[in-house]
Coordinates of N, CA and C in Angstrom, one line a residue:
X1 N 24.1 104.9 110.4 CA 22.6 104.9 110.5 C 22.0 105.5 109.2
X2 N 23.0 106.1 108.5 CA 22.2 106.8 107.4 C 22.2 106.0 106.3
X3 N 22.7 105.2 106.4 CA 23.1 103.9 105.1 C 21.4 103.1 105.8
X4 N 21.1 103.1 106.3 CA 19.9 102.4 106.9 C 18.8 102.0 106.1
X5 N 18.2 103.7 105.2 CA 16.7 103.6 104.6 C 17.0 102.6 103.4
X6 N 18.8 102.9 102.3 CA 18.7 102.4 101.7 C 18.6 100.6 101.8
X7 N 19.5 100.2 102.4 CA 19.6 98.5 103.2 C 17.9 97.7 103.1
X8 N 17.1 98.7 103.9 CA 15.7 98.6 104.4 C 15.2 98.5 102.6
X9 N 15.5 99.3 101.8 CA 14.5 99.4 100.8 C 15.4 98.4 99.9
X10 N 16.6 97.5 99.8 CA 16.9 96.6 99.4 C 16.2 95.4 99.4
X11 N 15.9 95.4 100.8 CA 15.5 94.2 101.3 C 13.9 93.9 100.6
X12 N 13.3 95.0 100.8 CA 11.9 95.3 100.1 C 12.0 94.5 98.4
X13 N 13.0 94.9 97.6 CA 13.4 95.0 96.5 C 13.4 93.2 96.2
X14 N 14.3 92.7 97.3 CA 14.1 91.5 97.3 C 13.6 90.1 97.7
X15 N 12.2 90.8 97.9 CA 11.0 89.8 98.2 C 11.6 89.2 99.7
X16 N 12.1 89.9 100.4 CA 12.3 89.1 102.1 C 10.9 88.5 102.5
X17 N 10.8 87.5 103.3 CA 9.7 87.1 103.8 C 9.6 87.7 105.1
X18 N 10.3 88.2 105.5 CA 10.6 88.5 107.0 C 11.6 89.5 107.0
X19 N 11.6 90.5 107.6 CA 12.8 91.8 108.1 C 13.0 91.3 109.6
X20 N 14.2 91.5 109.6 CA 14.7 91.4 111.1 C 15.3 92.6 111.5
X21 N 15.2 93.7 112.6 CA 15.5 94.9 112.7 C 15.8 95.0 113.7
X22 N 17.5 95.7 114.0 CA 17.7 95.4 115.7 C 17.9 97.0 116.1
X23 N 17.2 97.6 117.0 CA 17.4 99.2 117.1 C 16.1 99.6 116.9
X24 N 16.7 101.2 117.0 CA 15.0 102.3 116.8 C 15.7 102.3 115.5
X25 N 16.9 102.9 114.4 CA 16.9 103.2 113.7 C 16.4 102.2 112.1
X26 N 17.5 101.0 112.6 CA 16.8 100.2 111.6 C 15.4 99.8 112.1
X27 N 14.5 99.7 112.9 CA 13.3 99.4 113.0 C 12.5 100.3 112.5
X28 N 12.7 101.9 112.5 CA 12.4 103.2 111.6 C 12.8 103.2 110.4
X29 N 13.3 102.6 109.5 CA 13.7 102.1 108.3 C 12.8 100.8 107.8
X30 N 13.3 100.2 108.1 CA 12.2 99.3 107.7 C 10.6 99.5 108.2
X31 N 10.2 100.2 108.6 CA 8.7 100.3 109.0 C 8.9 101.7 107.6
X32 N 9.7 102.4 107.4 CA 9.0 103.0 106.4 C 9.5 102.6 105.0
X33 N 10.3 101.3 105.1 CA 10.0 100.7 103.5 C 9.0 99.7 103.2
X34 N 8.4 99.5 104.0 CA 7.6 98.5 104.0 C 6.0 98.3 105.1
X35 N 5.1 98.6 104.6 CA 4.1 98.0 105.5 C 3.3 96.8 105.2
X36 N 3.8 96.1 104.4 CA 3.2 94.7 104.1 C 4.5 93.3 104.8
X37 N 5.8 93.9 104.7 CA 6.8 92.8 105.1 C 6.8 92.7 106.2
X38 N 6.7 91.5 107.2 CA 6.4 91.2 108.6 C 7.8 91.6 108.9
X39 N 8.0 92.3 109.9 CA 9.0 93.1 110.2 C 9.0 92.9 111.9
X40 N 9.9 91.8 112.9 CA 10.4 91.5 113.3 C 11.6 92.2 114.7
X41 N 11.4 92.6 115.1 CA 12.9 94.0 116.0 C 13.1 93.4 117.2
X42 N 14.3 94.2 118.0 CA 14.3 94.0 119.3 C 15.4 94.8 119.5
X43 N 15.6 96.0 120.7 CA 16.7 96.6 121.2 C 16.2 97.9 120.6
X44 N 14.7 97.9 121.2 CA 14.2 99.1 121.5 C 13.4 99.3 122.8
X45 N 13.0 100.4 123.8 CA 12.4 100.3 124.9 C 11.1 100.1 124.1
X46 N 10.5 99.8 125.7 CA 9.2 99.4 125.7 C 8.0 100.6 125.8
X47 N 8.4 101.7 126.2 CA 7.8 102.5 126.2 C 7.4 103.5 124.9
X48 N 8.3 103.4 123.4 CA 8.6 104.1 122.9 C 7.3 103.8 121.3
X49 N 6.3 105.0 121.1 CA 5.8 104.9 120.1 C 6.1 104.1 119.1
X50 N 7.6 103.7 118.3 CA 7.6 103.0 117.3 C 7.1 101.8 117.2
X51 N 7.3 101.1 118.5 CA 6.6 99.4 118.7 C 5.3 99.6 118.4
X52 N 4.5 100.4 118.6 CA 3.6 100.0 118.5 C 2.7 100.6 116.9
X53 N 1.4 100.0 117.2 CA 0.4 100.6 115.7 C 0.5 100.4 114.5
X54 N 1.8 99.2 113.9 CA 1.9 98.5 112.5 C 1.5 97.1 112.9
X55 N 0.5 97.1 111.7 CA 0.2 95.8 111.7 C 1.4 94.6 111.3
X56 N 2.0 95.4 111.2 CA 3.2 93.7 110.3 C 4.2 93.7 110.9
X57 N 4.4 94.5 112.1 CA 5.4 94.3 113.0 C 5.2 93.6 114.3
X58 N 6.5 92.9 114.7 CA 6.6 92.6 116.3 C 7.9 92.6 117.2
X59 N 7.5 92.0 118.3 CA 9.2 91.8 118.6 C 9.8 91.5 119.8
X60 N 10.6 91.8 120.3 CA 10.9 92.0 121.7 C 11.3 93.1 122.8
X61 N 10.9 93.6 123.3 CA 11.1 94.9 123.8 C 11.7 94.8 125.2
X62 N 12.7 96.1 125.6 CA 13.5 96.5 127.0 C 12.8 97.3 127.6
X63 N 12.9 97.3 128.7 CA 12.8 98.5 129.9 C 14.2 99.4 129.9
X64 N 14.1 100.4 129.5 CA 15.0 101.3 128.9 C 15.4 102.2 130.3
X65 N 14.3 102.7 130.6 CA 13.8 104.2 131.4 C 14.1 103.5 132.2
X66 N 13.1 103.5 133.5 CA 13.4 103.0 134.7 C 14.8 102.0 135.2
X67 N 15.4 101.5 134.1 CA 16.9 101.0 134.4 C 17.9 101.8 134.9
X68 N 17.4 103.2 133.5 CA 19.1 103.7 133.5 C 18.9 104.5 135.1
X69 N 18.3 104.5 135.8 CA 18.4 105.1 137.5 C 19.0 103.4 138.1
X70 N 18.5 102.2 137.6 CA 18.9 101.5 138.5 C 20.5 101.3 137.9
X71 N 20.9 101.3 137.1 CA 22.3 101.1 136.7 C 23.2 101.9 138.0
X72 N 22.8 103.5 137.9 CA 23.3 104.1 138.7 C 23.4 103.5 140.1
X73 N 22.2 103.1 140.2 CA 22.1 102.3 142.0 C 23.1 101.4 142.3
X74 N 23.0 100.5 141.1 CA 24.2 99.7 141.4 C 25.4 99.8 141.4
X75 N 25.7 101.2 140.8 CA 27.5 101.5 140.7 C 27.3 102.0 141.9
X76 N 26.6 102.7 142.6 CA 26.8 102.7 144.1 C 26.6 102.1 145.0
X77 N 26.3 100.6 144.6 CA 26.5 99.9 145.5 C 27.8 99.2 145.7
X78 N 28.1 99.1 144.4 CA 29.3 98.8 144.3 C 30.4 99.8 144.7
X79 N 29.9 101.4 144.5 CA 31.5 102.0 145.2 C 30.7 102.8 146.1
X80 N 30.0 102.6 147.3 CA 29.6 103.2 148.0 C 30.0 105.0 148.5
X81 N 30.9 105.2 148.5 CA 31.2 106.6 148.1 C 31.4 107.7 147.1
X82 N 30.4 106.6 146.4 CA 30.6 107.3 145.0 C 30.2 108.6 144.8
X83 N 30.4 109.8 144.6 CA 29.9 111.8 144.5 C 29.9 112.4 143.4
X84 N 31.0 111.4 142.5 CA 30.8 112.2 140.9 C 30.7 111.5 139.7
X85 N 29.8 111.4 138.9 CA 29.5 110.5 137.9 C 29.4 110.8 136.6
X86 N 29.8 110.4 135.6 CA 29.7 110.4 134.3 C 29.2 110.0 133.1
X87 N 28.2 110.5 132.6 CA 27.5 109.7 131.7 C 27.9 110.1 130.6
X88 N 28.0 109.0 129.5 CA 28.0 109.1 128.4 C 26.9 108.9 127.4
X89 N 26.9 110.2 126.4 CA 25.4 110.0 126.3 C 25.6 110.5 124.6
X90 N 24.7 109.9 123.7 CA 24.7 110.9 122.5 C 23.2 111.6 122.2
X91 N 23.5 113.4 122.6 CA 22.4 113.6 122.2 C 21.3 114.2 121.1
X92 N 21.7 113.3 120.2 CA 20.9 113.1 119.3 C 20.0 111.7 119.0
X93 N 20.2 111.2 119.9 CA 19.5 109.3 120.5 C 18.1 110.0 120.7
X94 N 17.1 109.2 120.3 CA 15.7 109.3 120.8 C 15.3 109.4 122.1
X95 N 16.0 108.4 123.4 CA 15.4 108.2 124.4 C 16.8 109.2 125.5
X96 N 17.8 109.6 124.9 CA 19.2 110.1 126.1 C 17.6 111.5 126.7
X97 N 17.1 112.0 126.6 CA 16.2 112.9 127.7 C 15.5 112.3 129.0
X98 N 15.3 111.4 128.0 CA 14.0 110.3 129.3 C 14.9 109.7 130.1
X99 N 16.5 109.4 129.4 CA 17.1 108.2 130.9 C 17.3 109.5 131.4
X100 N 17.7 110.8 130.9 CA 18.5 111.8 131.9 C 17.8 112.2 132.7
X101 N 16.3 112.6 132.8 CA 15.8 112.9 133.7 C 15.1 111.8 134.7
X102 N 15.4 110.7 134.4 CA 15.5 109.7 135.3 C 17.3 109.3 136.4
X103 N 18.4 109.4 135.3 CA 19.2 109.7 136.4 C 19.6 111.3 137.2
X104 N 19.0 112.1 136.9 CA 19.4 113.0 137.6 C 18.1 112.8 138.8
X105 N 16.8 112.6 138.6 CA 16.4 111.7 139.4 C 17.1 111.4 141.1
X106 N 17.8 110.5 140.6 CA 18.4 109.5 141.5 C 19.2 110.2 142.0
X107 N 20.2 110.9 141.3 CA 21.5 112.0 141.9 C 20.8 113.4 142.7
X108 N 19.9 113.3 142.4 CA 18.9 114.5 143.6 C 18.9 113.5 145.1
X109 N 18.5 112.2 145.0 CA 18.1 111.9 146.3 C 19.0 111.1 146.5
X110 N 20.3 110.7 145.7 CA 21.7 109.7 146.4 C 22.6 111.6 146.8
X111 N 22.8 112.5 147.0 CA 23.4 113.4 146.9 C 24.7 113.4 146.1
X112 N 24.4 113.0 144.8 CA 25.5 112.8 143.7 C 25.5 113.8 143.3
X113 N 26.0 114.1 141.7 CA 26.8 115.0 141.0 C 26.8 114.2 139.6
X114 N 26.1 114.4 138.7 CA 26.1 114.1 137.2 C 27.0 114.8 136.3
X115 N 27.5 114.3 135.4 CA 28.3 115.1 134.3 C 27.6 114.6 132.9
X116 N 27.7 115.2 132.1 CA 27.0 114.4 131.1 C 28.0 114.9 129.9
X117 N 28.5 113.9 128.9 CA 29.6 114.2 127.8 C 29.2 113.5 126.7
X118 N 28.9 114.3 125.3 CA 28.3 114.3 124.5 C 29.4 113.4 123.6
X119 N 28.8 112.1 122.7 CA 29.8 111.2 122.2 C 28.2 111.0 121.3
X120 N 29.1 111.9 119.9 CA 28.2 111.9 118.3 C 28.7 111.4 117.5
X121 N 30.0 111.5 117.9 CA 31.1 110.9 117.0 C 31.9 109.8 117.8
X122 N 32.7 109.0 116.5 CA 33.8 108.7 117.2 C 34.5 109.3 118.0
X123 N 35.1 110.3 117.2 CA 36.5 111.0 117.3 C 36.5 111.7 118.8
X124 N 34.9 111.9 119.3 CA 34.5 112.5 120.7 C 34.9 111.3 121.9
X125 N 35.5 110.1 121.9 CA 36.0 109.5 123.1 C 36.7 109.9 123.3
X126 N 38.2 110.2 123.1 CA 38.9 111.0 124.0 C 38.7 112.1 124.1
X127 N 38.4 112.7 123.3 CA 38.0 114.4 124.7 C 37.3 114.2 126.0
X128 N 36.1 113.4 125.7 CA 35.0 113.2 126.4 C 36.1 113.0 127.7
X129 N 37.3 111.6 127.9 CA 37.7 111.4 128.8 C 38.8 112.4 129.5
X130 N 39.3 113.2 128.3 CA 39.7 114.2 129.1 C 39.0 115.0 129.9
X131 N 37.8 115.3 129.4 CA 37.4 116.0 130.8 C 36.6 115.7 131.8
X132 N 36.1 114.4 131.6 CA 36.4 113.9 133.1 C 37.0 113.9 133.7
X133 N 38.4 113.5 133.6 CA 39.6 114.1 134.2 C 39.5 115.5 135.0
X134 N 39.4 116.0 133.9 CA 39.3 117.6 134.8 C 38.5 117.7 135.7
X135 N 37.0 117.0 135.6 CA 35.5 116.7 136.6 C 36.0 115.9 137.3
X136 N 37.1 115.6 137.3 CA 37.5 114.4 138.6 C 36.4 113.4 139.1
X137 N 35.9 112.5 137.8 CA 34.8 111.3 137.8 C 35.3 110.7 138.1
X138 N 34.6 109.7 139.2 CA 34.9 108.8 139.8 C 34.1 107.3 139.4
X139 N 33.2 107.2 137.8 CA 32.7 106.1 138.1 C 32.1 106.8 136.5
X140 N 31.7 105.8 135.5 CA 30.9 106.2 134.4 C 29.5 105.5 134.0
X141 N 28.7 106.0 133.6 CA 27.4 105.1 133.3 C 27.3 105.5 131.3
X142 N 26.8 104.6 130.7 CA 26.8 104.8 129.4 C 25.6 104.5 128.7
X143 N 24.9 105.4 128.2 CA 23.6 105.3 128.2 C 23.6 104.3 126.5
X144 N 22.6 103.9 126.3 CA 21.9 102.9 124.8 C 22.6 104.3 123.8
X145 N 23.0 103.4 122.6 CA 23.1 104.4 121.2 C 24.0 103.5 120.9
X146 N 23.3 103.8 119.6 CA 24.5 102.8 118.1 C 25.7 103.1 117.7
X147 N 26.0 104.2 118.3 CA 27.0 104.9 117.8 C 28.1 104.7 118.7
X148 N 27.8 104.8 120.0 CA 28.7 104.7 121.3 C 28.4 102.8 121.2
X149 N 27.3 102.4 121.3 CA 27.9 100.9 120.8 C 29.0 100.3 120.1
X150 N 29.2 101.1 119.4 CA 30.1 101.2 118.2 C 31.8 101.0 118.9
X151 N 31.4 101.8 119.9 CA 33.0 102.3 120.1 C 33.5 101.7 121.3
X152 N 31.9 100.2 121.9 CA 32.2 99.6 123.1 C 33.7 99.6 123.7
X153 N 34.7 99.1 122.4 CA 36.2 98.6 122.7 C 36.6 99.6 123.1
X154 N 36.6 100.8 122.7 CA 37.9 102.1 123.3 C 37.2 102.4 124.0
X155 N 35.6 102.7 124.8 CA 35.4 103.3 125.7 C 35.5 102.4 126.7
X156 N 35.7 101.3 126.9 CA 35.9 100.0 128.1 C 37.0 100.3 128.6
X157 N 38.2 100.4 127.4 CA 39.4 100.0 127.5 C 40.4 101.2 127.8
X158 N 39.4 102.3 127.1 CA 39.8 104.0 128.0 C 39.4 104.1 129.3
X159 N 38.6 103.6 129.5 CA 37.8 103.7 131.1 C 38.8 103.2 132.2
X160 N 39.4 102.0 131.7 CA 40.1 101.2 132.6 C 41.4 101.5 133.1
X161 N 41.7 102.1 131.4 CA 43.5 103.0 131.6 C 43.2 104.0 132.4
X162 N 41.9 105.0 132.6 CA 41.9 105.9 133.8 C 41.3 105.1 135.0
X163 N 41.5 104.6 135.4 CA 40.9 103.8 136.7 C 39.3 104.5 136.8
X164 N 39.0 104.1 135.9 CA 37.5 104.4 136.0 C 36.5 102.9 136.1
X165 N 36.1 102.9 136.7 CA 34.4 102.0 137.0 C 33.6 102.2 135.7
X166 N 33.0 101.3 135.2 CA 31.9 101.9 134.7 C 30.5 100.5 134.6
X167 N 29.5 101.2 134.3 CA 28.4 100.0 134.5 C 27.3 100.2 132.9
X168 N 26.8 99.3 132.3 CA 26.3 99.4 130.9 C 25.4 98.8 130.6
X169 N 24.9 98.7 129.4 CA 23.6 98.2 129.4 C 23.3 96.5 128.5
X170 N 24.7 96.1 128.2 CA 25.0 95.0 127.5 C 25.4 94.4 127.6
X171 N 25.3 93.2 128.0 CA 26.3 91.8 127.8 C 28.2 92.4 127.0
X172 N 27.9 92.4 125.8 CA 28.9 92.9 125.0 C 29.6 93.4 125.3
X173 N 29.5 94.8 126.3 CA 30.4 95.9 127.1 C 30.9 95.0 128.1
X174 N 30.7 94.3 128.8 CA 31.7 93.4 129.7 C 32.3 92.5 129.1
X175 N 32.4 92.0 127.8 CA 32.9 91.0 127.5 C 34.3 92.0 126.8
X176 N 34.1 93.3 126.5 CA 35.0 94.1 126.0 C 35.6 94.7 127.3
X177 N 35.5 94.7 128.2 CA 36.7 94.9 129.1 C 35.6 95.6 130.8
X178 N 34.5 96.1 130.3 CA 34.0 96.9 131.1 C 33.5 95.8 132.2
X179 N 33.5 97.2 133.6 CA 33.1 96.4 135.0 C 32.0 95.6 135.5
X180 N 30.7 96.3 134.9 CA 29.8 95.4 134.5 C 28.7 95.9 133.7
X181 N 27.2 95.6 133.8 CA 26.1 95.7 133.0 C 24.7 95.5 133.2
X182 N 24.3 95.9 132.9 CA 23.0 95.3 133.6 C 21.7 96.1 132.3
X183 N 21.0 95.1 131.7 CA 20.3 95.1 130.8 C 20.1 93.9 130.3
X184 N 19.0 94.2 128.7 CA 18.4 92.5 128.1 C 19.7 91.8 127.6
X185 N 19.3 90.6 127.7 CA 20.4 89.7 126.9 C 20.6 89.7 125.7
X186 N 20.8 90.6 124.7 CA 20.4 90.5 123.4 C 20.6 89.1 122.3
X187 N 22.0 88.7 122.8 CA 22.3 87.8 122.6 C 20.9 86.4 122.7
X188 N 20.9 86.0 123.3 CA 19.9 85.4 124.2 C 18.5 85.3 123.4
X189 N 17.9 86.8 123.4 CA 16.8 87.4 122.5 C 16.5 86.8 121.3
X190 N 17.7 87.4 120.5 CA 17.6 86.9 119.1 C 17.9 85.5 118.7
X191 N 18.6 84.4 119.4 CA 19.0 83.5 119.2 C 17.6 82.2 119.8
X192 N 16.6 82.8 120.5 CA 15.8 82.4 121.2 C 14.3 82.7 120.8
X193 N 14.4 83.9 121.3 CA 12.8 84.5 121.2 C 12.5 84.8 119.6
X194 N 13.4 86.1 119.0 CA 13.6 86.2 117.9 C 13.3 85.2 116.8
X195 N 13.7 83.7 116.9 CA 14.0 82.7 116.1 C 12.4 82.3 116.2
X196 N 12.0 82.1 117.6 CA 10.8 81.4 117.8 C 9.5 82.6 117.0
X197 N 9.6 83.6 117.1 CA 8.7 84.7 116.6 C 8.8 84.1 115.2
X198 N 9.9 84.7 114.4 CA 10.2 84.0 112.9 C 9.6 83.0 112.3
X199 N 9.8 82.3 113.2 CA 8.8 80.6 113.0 C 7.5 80.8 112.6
X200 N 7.0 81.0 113.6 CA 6.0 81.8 113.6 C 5.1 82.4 112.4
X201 N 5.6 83.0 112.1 CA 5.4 83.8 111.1 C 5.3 83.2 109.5
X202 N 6.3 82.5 109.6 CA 6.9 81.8 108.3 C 5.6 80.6 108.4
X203 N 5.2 80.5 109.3 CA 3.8 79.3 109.3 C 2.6 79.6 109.1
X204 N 2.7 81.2 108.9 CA 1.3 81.7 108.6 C 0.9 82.6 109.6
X205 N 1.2 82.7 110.9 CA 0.9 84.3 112.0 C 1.3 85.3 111.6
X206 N 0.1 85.9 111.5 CA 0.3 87.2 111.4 C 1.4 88.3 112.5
X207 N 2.5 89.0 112.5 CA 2.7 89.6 113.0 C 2.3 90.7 114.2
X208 N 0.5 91.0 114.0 CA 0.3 92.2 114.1 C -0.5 91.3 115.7
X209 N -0.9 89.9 115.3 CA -1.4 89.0 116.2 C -0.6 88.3 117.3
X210 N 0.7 88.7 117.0 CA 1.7 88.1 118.0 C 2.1 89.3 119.0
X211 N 1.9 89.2 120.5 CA 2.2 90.3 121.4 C 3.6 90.8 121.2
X212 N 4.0 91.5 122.0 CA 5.0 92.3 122.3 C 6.1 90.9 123.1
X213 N 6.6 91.2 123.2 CA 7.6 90.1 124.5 C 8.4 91.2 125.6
X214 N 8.8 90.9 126.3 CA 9.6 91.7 127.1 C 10.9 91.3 127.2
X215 N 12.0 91.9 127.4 CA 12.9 90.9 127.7 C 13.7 91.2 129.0
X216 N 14.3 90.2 129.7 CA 14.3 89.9 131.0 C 16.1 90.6 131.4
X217 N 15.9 91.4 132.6 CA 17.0 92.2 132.9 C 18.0 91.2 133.3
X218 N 19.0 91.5 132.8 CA 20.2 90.7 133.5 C 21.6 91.5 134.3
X219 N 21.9 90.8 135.0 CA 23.5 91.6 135.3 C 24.6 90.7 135.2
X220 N 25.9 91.6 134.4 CA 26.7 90.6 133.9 C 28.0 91.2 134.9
X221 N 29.0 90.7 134.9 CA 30.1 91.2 136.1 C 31.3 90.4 134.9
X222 N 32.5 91.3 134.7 CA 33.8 91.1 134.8 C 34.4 91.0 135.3
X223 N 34.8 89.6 135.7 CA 35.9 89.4 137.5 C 37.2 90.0 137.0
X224 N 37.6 89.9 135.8 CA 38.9 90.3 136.1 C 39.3 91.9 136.2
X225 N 37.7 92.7 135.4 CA 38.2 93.9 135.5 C 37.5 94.2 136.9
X226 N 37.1 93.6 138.0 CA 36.3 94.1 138.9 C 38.0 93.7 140.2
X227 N 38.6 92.3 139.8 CA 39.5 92.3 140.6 C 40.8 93.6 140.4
X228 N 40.5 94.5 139.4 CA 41.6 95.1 138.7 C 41.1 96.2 139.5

């Protein structure tokens, strides 16, 4: 992330007609190298100050907050006995307060038990799963961040060597080994909406004249790790 401002003020450098910005951080980067380059994002909530109030931005936006309680609902639907849960969270993310006080939320009135284990670093997945272990988790939820994005492969693939469940917020995390997901299609987004906004733009719309978009929740399932 910190390589970010510079990338952003390259692109400036090089007459881009368009910035494409996927995240809060690069979308916070490019909005401060630029307030004339139509600047483009997606794979930020919809609730969150940055979307809005630049004229030369647009995009597509998540439901962030109110998910990360239903994520939870669903891992209990799926293990109905479920009592002790694990989040992984990094906090130093913009929004890990807002989903936590939304899943603790939910673990007030399902009579759960939250753990929350701080992942800033790499090097912080295995500890993290060590002590779960010791918290004797039964099931993990993995909140948004680029950094734990990052590390989709080993935390799926750790999860699974401990017979852990876990449920996530991307396409991507299931296709790397995890149980399932439930969030925007990003894929989908940018290949579609993204493309069509672009257009757009490159024809003469102003940015600042094109709404918001929403993007549509999905739930993805891995049969083989779900038969496992």
């Amino acid at each position: 992330n910190d390589q970010l401002p510079a990338l952003a003020s390259e692109l400036v450098e090089l007459g881009c007609a368009v910035i494409i910005a996927l995240g809060p951080y690069a979308i916070q980067a490019a909005r401060d190298a630029s307030t004339t380059i139509p600047i483009v994002f997606t794979g930020i909530g919809a609730n969150f100050a940055l979307t809005r109030n630049a004229r030369n931005m647009t995009g597509v936006v998540e439901e962030l907050i109110e998910s990360s309680a239903k994520r939870l609902a669903l891992l209990a639907e799926a293990i109905p006995v479920l009592r002790r849960v694990g989040i992984i969270a990094n906090p130093d993310n913009y929004g890990t307060l807002v989903y936590l006080r939304q899943c603790q939320a939910w673990a007030r009135s399902s009579h759960a038990t939250i753990h929350v284990y701080d992942l800033r670093d790499p090097d912080d997945v295995f500890p993290a799963f060590t002590r779960m272990s010791d918290d004797r988790i039964e099931a993990i939820v993995v909140f948004p961040d680029s950094v734990i994005f990052g590390q989709r492969d080993r935390i799926a693939q750790t999860a699974l060597n401990n017979n852990l469940p876990g449920i996530y917020i991307y396409r991507e995390w299931v296709a790397a080994g995890g149980l399932f997901a439930y969030g925007a299609n990003q894929e989908k987004i940018i290949r579609k909406r993204i493309s069509e906004i672009v257009a757009k733009i490159l024809e003469g719309a102003m940015p600042g004249d094109l709404p918001l978009q929403q993007g549509e929740l999905e739930l993805f399932i891995n049969l083989k790790t779900a038969k496992a």
